[in-house]
C-alpha positions as a Python dict, from the first residue, in 0.01 Angstrom:
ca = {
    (1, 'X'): (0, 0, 0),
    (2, 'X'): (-157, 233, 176),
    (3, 'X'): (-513, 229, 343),
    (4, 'X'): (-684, 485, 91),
    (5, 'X'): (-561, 277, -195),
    (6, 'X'): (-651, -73, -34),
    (7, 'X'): (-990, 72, 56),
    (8, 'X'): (-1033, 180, -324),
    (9, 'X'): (-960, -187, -443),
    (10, 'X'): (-1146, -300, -207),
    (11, 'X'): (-1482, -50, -323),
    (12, 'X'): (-1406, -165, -702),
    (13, 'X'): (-1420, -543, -578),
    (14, 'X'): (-1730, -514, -377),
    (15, 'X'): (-1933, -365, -647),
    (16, 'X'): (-1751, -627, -912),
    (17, 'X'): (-1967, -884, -840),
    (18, 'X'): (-2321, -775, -797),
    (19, 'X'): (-2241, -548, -1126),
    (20, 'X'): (-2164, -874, -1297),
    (21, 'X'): (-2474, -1086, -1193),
    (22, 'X'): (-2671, -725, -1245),
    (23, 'X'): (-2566, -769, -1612),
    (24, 'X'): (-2627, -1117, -1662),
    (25, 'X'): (-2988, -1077, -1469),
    (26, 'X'): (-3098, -774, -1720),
    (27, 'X'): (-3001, -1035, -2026),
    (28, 'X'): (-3238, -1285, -1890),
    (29, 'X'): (-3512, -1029, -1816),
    (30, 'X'): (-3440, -914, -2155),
    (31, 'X'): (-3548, -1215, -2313),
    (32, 'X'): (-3787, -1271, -2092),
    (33, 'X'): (-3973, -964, -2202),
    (34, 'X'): (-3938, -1116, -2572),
    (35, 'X'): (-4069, -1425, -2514),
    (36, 'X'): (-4307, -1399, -2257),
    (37, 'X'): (-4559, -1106, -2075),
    (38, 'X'): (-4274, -1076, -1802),
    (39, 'X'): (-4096, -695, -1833),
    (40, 'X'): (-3851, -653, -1565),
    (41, 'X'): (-3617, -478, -1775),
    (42, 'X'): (-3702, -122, -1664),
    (43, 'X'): (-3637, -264, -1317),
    (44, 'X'): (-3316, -477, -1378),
    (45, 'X'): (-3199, -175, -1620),
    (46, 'X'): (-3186, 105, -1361),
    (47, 'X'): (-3046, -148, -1109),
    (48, 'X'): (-2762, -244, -1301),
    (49, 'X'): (-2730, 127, -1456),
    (50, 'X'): (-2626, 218, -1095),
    (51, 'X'): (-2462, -41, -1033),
    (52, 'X'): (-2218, 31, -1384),
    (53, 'X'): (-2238, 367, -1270),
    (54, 'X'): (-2016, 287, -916),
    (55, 'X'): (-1792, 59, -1097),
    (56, 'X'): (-1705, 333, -1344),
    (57, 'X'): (-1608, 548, -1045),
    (58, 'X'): (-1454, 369, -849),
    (59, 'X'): (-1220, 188, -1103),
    (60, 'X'): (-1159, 572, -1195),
    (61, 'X'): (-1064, 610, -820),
    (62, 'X'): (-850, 261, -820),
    (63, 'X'): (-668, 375, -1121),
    (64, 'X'): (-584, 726, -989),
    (65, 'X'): (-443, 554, -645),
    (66, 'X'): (-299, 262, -777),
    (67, 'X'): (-131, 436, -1100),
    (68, 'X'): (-167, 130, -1271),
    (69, 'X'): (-52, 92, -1651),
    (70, 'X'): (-288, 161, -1915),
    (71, 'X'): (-308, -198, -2005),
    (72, 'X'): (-447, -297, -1682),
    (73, 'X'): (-639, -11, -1660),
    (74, 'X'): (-754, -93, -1997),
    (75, 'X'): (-816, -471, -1833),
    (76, 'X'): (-1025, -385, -1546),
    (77, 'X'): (-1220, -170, -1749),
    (78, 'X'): (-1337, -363, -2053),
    (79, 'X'): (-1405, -630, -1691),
    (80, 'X'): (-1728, -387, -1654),
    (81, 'X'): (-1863, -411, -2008),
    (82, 'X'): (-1847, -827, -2055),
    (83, 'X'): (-2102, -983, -1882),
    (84, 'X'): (-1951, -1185, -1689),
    (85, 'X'): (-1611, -974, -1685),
    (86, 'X'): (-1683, -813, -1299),
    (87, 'X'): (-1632, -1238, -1156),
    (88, 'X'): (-1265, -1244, -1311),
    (89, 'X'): (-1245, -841, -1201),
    (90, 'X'): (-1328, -948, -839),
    (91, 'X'): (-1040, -1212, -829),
    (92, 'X'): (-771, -1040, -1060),
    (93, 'X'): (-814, -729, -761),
    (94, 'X'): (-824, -995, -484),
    (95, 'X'): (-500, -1156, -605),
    (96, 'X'): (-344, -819, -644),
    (97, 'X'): (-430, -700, -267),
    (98, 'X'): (-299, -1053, -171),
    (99, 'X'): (-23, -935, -386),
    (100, 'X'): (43, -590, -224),
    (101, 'X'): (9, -759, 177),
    (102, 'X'): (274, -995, 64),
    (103, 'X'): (508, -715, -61),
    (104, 'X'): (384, -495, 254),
    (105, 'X'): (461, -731, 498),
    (106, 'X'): (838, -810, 347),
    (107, 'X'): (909, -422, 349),
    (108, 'X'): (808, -434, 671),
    (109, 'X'): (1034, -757, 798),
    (110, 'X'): (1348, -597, 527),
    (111, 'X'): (1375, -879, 300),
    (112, 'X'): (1605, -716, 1),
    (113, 'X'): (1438, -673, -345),
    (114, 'X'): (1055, -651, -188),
}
C-alpha cells in the first residue's frame, strides 16, 4: 500500500468516529427540542452536516485509491448513514490497514503468495 492510499484510510477513519457520535448527538438534541425548551439542533445539525460532508469525500477518495469492490464500497458507505455505522467503519478500515502492513511487510521479506 502506498502512502497516499494509507493516508486516505487513514482521513476516512479519523472522521468515522466523531461523524458517528455527531449523528447520535443530533438524535438526542432532536428529542430534546421535542420534549423540552432545549434546541441545539441547528447547532448539532450543521456540525454533523460537515462532518457527513468529509466522510462523503473522503470515502470517495478511499474508494478511488483503494479500488475497492462495489460491495465494500457499498459497505463503508451505507457505515455513514446508520447512526452508529462510522464505530464499525473505524474498525473494519483499521483491520484492513492492519491487513495491508501485514501483506506489505511479507512482500517486503518475499514470502511466496503475499
Amino acid at each position: 500500500m502506498d502512502i497516499k492510499t494509507a493516508s486516505a484510510l487513514r482521513r476516512l477513519r479519523l472522521v468515522s468516529t466523531p461523524e458517528a457520535v455527531s449523528f447520535l448527538l443530533l438524535l438526542v438534541c432532536s428529542v430534546l427540542k421535542r420534549t423540552t425548551e432545549f434546541n441545539a439542533v441547528p447547532v448539532m445539525g450543521a456540525v454533523h452536516g460537515l462532518l457527513f460532508v468529509l466522510y462523503v469525500l473522503f470515502w470517495a477518495d478511499a474508494w478511488n485509491r483503494t479500488k475497492w469492490p462495489l460491495k465494500t464500497a457499498a459497505f463503508y458507505f451505507a457505515m455513514s448513514v446508520l447512526p452508529t455505522g462510522g464505530f464499525f467503519a473505524d474498525r473494519g478500515l483499521k483491520r484492513e490497514a492492519e491487513d495491508a502492513i501485514i501483506a506489505g511487510r511479507a512482500r517486503k521479506e518475499g514470502v511466496v503468495g503475499a
